[in-house]
Short mmCIF file of C-alpha atoms in Angstrom, two decimals:
data_model
loop_
_atom_site.label_atom_id
_atom_site.label_comp_id
_atom_site.label_asym_id
_atom_site.label_seq_id
_atom_site.Cartn_x
_atom_site.Cartn_y
_atom_site.Cartn_z
CA MET A 55 -62.53 16.10 -5.46
CA SER A 56 -64.42 13.23 -6.67
CA THR A 57 -65.50 12.82 -10.49
CA LYS A 58 -69.41 13.63 -8.81
CA GLU A 59 -68.44 16.68 -7.30
CA GLN A 60 -66.24 17.89 -10.13
CA ARG A 61 -69.08 17.50 -12.62
CA ARG A 62 -71.36 19.48 -10.25
CA LYS A 63 -68.71 22.26 -9.92
CA TRP A 64 -68.76 22.36 -13.75
CA GLY A 65 -72.63 22.69 -13.84
CA LEU A 66 -73.10 18.93 -15.07
CA PHE A 67 -75.65 17.24 -12.93
CA PRO A 68 -77.53 13.82 -13.51
CA ALA A 69 -81.25 14.57 -14.10
CA GLN A 70 -82.65 13.04 -10.88
CA ASP A 71 -80.96 15.51 -8.93
CA VAL A 72 -82.09 18.47 -10.60
CA ASP A 73 -85.00 20.27 -8.90
CA VAL A 74 -86.61 23.71 -10.20
CA THR A 75 -84.38 25.76 -8.23
CA THR A 76 -81.08 23.90 -9.41
CA ALA A 77 -82.74 23.98 -12.97
CA PHE A 78 -83.01 28.18 -12.85
CA GLN A 79 -79.57 28.59 -11.42
CA LEU A 80 -78.13 26.45 -14.50
CA LEU A 81 -80.09 28.23 -16.69
CA GLU A 82 -78.93 31.69 -15.41
CA TRP A 83 -75.21 30.15 -16.12
CA SER A 84 -75.36 28.58 -19.16
CA TRP A 85 -77.67 27.33 -21.55
CA TYR A 86 -75.47 24.49 -22.51
CA ARG A 87 -75.19 23.21 -18.99
CA PHE A 88 -78.88 23.74 -18.22
CA ALA A 89 -79.66 21.60 -21.26
CA ARG A 90 -77.26 19.17 -20.67
CA SER A 91 -78.58 18.51 -16.74
CA THR A 92 -82.31 18.60 -17.93
CA GLU A 93 -82.92 16.82 -21.03
CA ALA A 94 -83.87 13.55 -19.11
CA LEU A 95 -86.10 15.33 -16.58
CA GLU A 96 -89.44 13.52 -15.53
CA ALA A 97 -92.52 15.17 -16.74
CA VAL A 98 -93.84 16.61 -13.29
CA VAL A 99 -90.38 18.82 -13.26
CA VAL A 100 -90.66 19.93 -16.60
CA ARG A 101 -94.05 21.26 -16.02
CA ALA A 102 -92.80 22.93 -12.86
CA ILE A 103 -90.17 24.68 -14.62
CA LEU A 104 -92.43 25.61 -17.80
CA GLY A 105 -94.81 27.13 -14.71
CA GLU A 106 -92.39 29.15 -13.44
CA LEU A 107 -90.02 30.34 -16.34
CA GLU A 108 -92.19 33.35 -17.05
CA GLY A 109 -92.26 34.90 -13.57
CA TRP A 110 -88.32 34.03 -13.53
CA SER A 111 -87.67 35.99 -16.65
CA LYS A 112 -88.96 39.09 -14.97
CA GLU A 113 -86.85 39.22 -12.06
CA ALA A 114 -84.04 41.32 -12.00
CA PRO A 115 -80.82 39.60 -12.15
CA ALA A 116 -77.35 41.23 -11.05
CA ASN A 117 -76.53 42.10 -14.66
CA PRO A 118 -78.93 44.04 -16.69
CA ARG A 119 -78.02 42.79 -19.84
CA ASP A 120 -79.03 39.34 -18.40
CA ILE A 121 -82.58 40.20 -18.31
CA GLU A 122 -82.75 40.04 -22.09
CA ARG A 123 -81.10 36.88 -22.12
CA ARG A 124 -83.55 35.59 -19.26
CA LYS A 125 -86.48 36.65 -21.78
CA ALA A 126 -85.18 34.87 -24.80
CA ALA A 127 -84.73 31.60 -22.65
CA SER A 128 -88.12 31.87 -21.26
CA ILE A 129 -89.72 32.67 -24.87
CA PHE A 130 -88.05 30.03 -26.55
CA LEU A 131 -88.69 27.09 -24.44
CA ARG A 132 -92.25 28.04 -23.45
CA ALA A 133 -93.19 28.40 -27.14
CA ALA A 134 -91.06 24.92 -28.20
CA VAL A 135 -92.47 22.73 -25.72
CA ASP A 136 -96.11 21.11 -26.24
CA ASP A 137 -97.72 20.09 -22.97
CA ALA A 138 -100.63 18.13 -24.52
CA ASN A 139 -99.57 14.99 -22.98
CA ASP A 140 -96.74 13.64 -21.21
CA GLU A 141 -95.19 11.89 -23.97
CA THR A 142 -95.50 15.28 -26.06
CA LEU A 143 -94.22 17.06 -23.31
CA LEU A 144 -90.70 15.34 -22.75
CA THR A 145 -90.35 14.73 -26.79
CA THR A 146 -90.57 18.45 -27.30
CA TRP A 147 -88.77 19.45 -24.31
CA ARG A 148 -85.68 17.29 -25.25
CA ALA A 149 -85.76 18.75 -28.65
CA ALA A 150 -85.89 22.31 -26.99
CA VAL A 151 -83.05 21.69 -24.72
CA ASN A 152 -80.97 20.14 -27.31
CA ALA A 153 -81.48 23.36 -29.26
CA LEU A 154 -80.20 25.47 -26.56
CA LYS A 155 -77.05 23.43 -26.80
CA VAL A 156 -76.69 24.24 -30.31
CA PHE A 157 -77.34 28.01 -29.36
CA GLU A 158 -74.14 27.64 -27.23
CA SER A 159 -71.91 25.32 -28.88
CA GLN A 160 -68.36 25.89 -29.18
CA TYR A 161 -68.03 24.95 -32.76
CA ALA A 162 -66.21 27.39 -35.23
CA TRP A 163 -68.69 29.59 -37.01
CA GLY A 164 -68.06 28.37 -40.31
CA SER A 165 -67.46 24.43 -39.39
CA LYS A 166 -69.52 21.49 -40.83
CA GLU A 167 -70.54 20.39 -37.26
CA LYS A 168 -72.21 24.01 -36.32
CA ALA A 169 -73.90 24.04 -39.81
CA SER A 170 -75.26 20.56 -39.46
CA ARG A 171 -76.86 21.13 -36.15
CA LEU A 172 -78.27 24.42 -36.98
CA ARG A 173 -79.95 22.55 -39.91
CA ASP A 174 -81.06 20.04 -37.27
CA VAL A 175 -83.02 22.45 -35.50
CA GLN A 176 -84.38 24.40 -38.50
CA GLY A 177 -85.58 21.32 -39.73
CA ASP A 178 -87.95 21.41 -36.80
CA ALA A 179 -91.23 23.57 -37.69
CA ARG A 180 -91.84 24.11 -33.95
CA LEU A 181 -88.06 25.11 -33.02
CA VAL A 182 -88.34 27.67 -35.84
CA GLU A 183 -91.32 29.48 -34.49
CA ALA A 184 -89.81 29.30 -31.05
CA SER A 185 -86.44 30.84 -32.32
CA ARG A 186 -88.84 33.53 -34.31
CA ALA A 187 -90.76 34.42 -30.93
CA ALA A 188 -87.45 34.45 -28.66
CA ALA A 189 -86.21 36.86 -31.68
CA VAL A 190 -89.04 39.49 -31.45
CA GLY A 191 -89.25 39.20 -27.73
CA SER A 192 -85.65 39.63 -26.49
CA GLN A 193 -83.08 42.17 -27.75
CA VAL A 194 -80.38 39.32 -26.62
CA VAL A 195 -80.25 36.25 -28.41
CA PRO A 196 -77.45 34.24 -29.38
CA LEU A 197 -76.24 34.53 -33.05
CA GLU A 198 -76.85 31.03 -33.54
CA LEU A 199 -80.51 31.21 -32.87
CA LEU A 200 -80.62 33.99 -35.65
CA ALA A 201 -78.87 31.64 -38.13
CA VAL A 202 -81.68 29.11 -37.51
CA LEU A 203 -83.68 31.96 -39.19
CA ALA A 204 -81.46 32.50 -41.77
CA LEU A 205 -81.43 29.29 -42.70
CA ASP A 206 -85.00 29.11 -43.01
CA GLY A 207 -85.15 31.98 -44.99
CA SER A 208 -89.00 32.48 -45.03
CA GLU A 209 -90.51 35.94 -44.68
CA ALA A 210 -91.37 35.17 -41.07
CA SER A 211 -88.29 34.86 -40.01
CA ALA A 212 -86.75 37.61 -41.92
CA ASP A 213 -89.71 39.87 -39.92
CA ALA A 214 -88.23 38.26 -36.65
CA LEU A 215 -84.71 39.22 -37.71
CA LEU A 216 -85.78 42.61 -38.69
CA PRO A 217 -85.85 44.02 -35.08
CA HIS A 218 -82.24 43.15 -34.75
CA VAL A 219 -81.20 44.40 -37.93
CA GLU A 220 -82.77 47.81 -37.14
CA ARG A 221 -81.08 48.13 -34.04
CA ALA A 222 -77.94 47.57 -35.70
CA LEU A 223 -78.39 50.32 -38.22
CA THR A 224 -78.21 52.67 -35.38
CA ASP A 225 -75.61 50.76 -33.48
CA GLU A 226 -72.64 49.97 -35.84
CA ALA A 227 -70.83 47.48 -33.17
CA GLN A 228 -73.92 45.27 -33.75
CA LEU A 229 -73.46 45.50 -37.68
CA GLU A 230 -70.43 42.93 -37.94
CA PRO A 231 -71.83 40.22 -36.01
CA LEU A 232 -74.97 40.21 -38.10
CA SER A 233 -73.17 40.34 -41.22
CA ARG A 234 -71.94 36.76 -40.45
CA LEU A 235 -75.28 35.27 -40.86
CA GLY A 236 -74.77 35.69 -44.43
CA ARG A 237 -72.78 32.32 -43.82
CA TYR A 238 -76.12 30.52 -43.39
CA ALA A 239 -78.58 32.65 -45.09
CA ALA A 240 -81.11 31.01 -47.59
CA THR A 241 -81.11 32.70 -50.91
CA THR A 242 -84.80 33.59 -50.59
CA LYS A 243 -86.00 37.02 -51.65
CA ALA A 244 -86.49 38.02 -47.93
CA MET A 245 -83.37 37.04 -46.86
CA THR A 246 -81.27 38.14 -49.43
CA SER A 247 -82.81 41.62 -49.19
CA LEU A 248 -82.38 41.59 -45.39
CA MET A 249 -78.76 40.72 -45.87
CA ALA A 250 -77.88 43.14 -48.65
CA LEU A 251 -79.19 46.06 -46.20
CA ILE A 252 -76.93 44.75 -43.55
CA THR A 253 -73.81 44.32 -45.83
CA ASP A 254 -74.29 47.97 -47.59
CA ARG A 255 -74.57 49.56 -44.16
CA LEU A 256 -71.73 47.62 -42.94
CA GLU A 257 -69.18 48.65 -45.91
CA ALA A 258 -70.51 52.39 -45.28
CA ALA A 259 -69.70 52.31 -41.72
CA ARG A 260 -66.39 50.80 -42.56
CA THR A 261 -65.58 53.29 -45.06
CA ALA A 262 -66.52 56.12 -42.61
CA SER A 263 -64.28 54.38 -39.61
CA PRO A 264 -62.17 56.75 -37.86
CA VAL A 265 -59.60 54.14 -37.95
CA MET A 266 -59.58 54.42 -41.72
CA GLU A 267 -59.66 57.97 -41.57
CA LEU A 268 -56.70 58.16 -39.60
CA ALA A 269 -54.72 55.53 -41.84
CA LYS A 270 -55.40 57.71 -44.63
CA SER A 271 -54.06 60.57 -43.06
CA LEU A 272 -50.90 58.94 -41.91
CA GLY A 273 -50.50 57.50 -45.62
CA LEU A 274 -50.99 54.23 -44.46
CA ALA A 275 -54.24 52.84 -45.89
CA SER A 276 -53.57 50.31 -48.61
CA GLY A 277 -56.72 48.76 -49.43
CA PRO A 278 -60.37 48.90 -47.99
CA ARG A 279 -59.65 47.77 -44.79
CA PHE A 280 -56.81 48.79 -42.09
CA ARG A 281 -56.15 46.97 -38.91
CA VAL A 282 -53.11 46.89 -36.53
CA ASP A 283 -52.53 45.31 -33.03
CA VAL A 284 -49.76 46.30 -30.74
CA ARG A 285 -48.30 45.71 -27.59
CA ILE A 286 -45.87 48.18 -25.93
CA VAL A 287 -44.07 47.38 -22.50
CA GLY A 288 -43.15 50.24 -19.94
CA ASP A 289 -41.01 50.19 -16.53
CA GLY A 290 -41.49 47.15 -14.25
CA ASN A 291 -44.65 45.32 -15.21
CA THR A 292 -46.58 48.12 -17.24
CA GLY A 293 -47.76 47.75 -20.53
CA VAL A 294 -50.24 48.74 -23.46
CA THR A 295 -52.26 46.77 -25.43
CA LEU A 296 -54.03 48.37 -28.38
CA SER A 297 -56.21 47.11 -31.38
CA LEU A 298 -57.19 49.02 -34.28
CA ASP A 299 -59.67 47.73 -37.02
CA SER A 300 -61.48 49.57 -39.56
CA ALA A 301 -63.90 46.56 -40.22
CA ARG A 302 -65.11 46.72 -36.49
CA PRO A 303 -67.77 49.67 -36.59
CA GLY A 304 -68.65 50.85 -33.40
CA ALA A 305 -65.68 49.29 -31.81
CA ALA A 306 -63.03 50.28 -33.99
CA PHE A 307 -60.25 50.91 -31.37
CA ARG A 308 -60.03 49.05 -28.07
CA GLY A 309 -57.00 48.82 -25.67
CA TRP A 310 -56.00 48.72 -21.97
CA VAL A 311 -52.85 49.65 -19.89
CA ASP A 312 -51.54 47.20 -17.35
CA THR A 313 -50.85 49.13 -14.42
CA GLY A 314 -48.13 46.62 -12.96
CA GLN A 315 -50.82 45.05 -10.48
CA ARG A 316 -51.66 41.75 -11.79
CA THR A 317 -55.53 42.37 -11.49
CA LYS A 318 -55.70 46.02 -12.34
CA HIS A 319 -55.87 47.61 -15.84
CA ARG A 320 -56.87 51.21 -17.09
CA MET A 321 -59.35 50.26 -19.74
CA LEU A 322 -59.59 52.41 -23.02
CA ASN A 323 -63.24 51.06 -23.48
CA LEU A 324 -65.96 51.30 -21.47
CA GLU A 325 -69.02 49.09 -20.63
CA ASP A 326 -71.50 51.36 -22.43
CA GLY A 327 -69.53 51.06 -25.71
CA THR A 328 -68.04 54.48 -25.65
CA THR A 329 -63.95 55.11 -25.35
CA VAL A 330 -62.52 57.16 -22.57
CA CYS A 331 -61.08 59.25 -25.68
CA ALA A 332 -61.46 59.82 -29.41
CA LEU A 333 -58.98 58.36 -31.76
CA SER A 334 -57.31 61.50 -32.27
CA GLU A 335 -56.44 61.78 -28.54
CA LEU A 336 -54.94 58.47 -28.26
CA PRO A 337 -51.36 59.50 -28.14
CA MET A 338 -52.41 62.09 -25.56
CA TRP A 339 -53.96 59.35 -23.38
CA LEU A 340 -50.85 57.17 -23.78
CA ARG A 341 -48.77 59.92 -22.43
CA SER A 342 -50.97 60.72 -19.34
CA ALA A 343 -51.29 57.12 -18.41
CA ALA A 344 -47.38 56.82 -18.46
CA LYS A 345 -47.55 59.88 -16.03
CA ASP A 346 -49.80 58.84 -13.77
CA LEU A 347 -48.20 55.47 -13.46
CA GLY A 348 -44.43 56.76 -13.09
CA THR A 349 -43.34 54.64 -16.20
CA SER A 350 -42.16 55.13 -19.84
CA TRP A 351 -43.52 53.38 -23.02
CA LYS A 352 -40.80 51.47 -24.99
CA PHE A 353 -41.97 52.41 -28.69
CA GLU A 354 -38.56 51.03 -29.71
CA THR A 355 -39.27 47.45 -28.89
CA VAL A 356 -43.26 47.58 -30.05
CA SER A 357 -44.34 44.13 -31.16
CA ALA A 358 -46.90 44.31 -33.66
CA GLN A 359 -49.40 42.23 -36.24
CA HIS A 360 -51.05 43.19 -39.53
CA LEU A 361 -48.33 46.29 -39.76
CA ARG A 362 -44.51 46.17 -40.54
CA GLY A 363 -41.73 48.01 -41.73
CA PRO A 364 -42.01 51.67 -42.71
CA ARG A 365 -45.73 51.55 -42.04
CA LEU A 366 -45.52 50.30 -38.51
CA LYS A 367 -42.64 53.07 -37.98
CA ALA A 368 -45.08 55.80 -39.27
CA PHE A 369 -48.05 54.53 -37.08
CA VAL A 370 -45.66 53.93 -33.83
CA SER A 371 -44.36 57.75 -34.37
CA TRP A 372 -48.13 58.71 -34.32
CA LEU A 373 -48.47 57.16 -31.13
CA LYS A 374 -45.44 58.57 -29.69
CA GLY A 375 -46.86 62.17 -30.70
CA VAL A 376 -44.43 62.72 -33.29
CA THR A 377 -46.13 64.17 -36.67
CA GLY A 378 -44.60 65.23 -39.59
#
């Protein structure tokens, strides 16, 4: 495969090869790839894309969650680009698509590189306003986009963040990601108040976590957080992977069973965020899975992280269904 073909396979097209159809295919695939391939487009192509963005955002993609992601991209780009003339159009377009790169950058959350790029976006008032519009208009936006609003810290940015915070207050799985915004939050009154609301509710959720309640009932709790990751093998190629973490409200325990067939697993967690059983029923679920697969779990050779010694032994005994 030639270098050119390989780049196309990765979604990296030279601007002269990007028409409107290709642009929307890239935008559906990856904001980063879209930005890389469209930052040097000619004005006529940019206008054509902008003209079709709203209609594209209302089409029904295969994954319903992608509807919100489409809305976010459409709203952001249309708000960030100024079509007053060709020069202004191309200048604001390049700034907008480069912001999309930042929103999907792979730099570590607390790294200097990510912070520097987020501040670059936050330093452009038009991009901040576009970020507010996307945050208000879509329920699914990158955390980096929200971090730009946290960095800005104004009342307008706090107001744009508020719908996401309100949803998190009723869906605890969203609390932990939002709490990470504290890394970048400006020390303004509006942003400090909003982050305190997130932090207080998150701590309350962690305290009431079923994982923490289990740890206390087993005598394993030794602080404000309890977590354990375990891997249990069975006969053949079967196995169990489990992860419990009281600091992960809404998704406090996760796991799956390897059925022995390479591409098939029995998942503990469902797509709607629920689990197939309550945490208290996990030992029974493991026994049922073993019976269905005709295997036996080798609890004596369990591998684990974050727990060891007598505490691990007590936890494994509970998984086996041994109490007292």
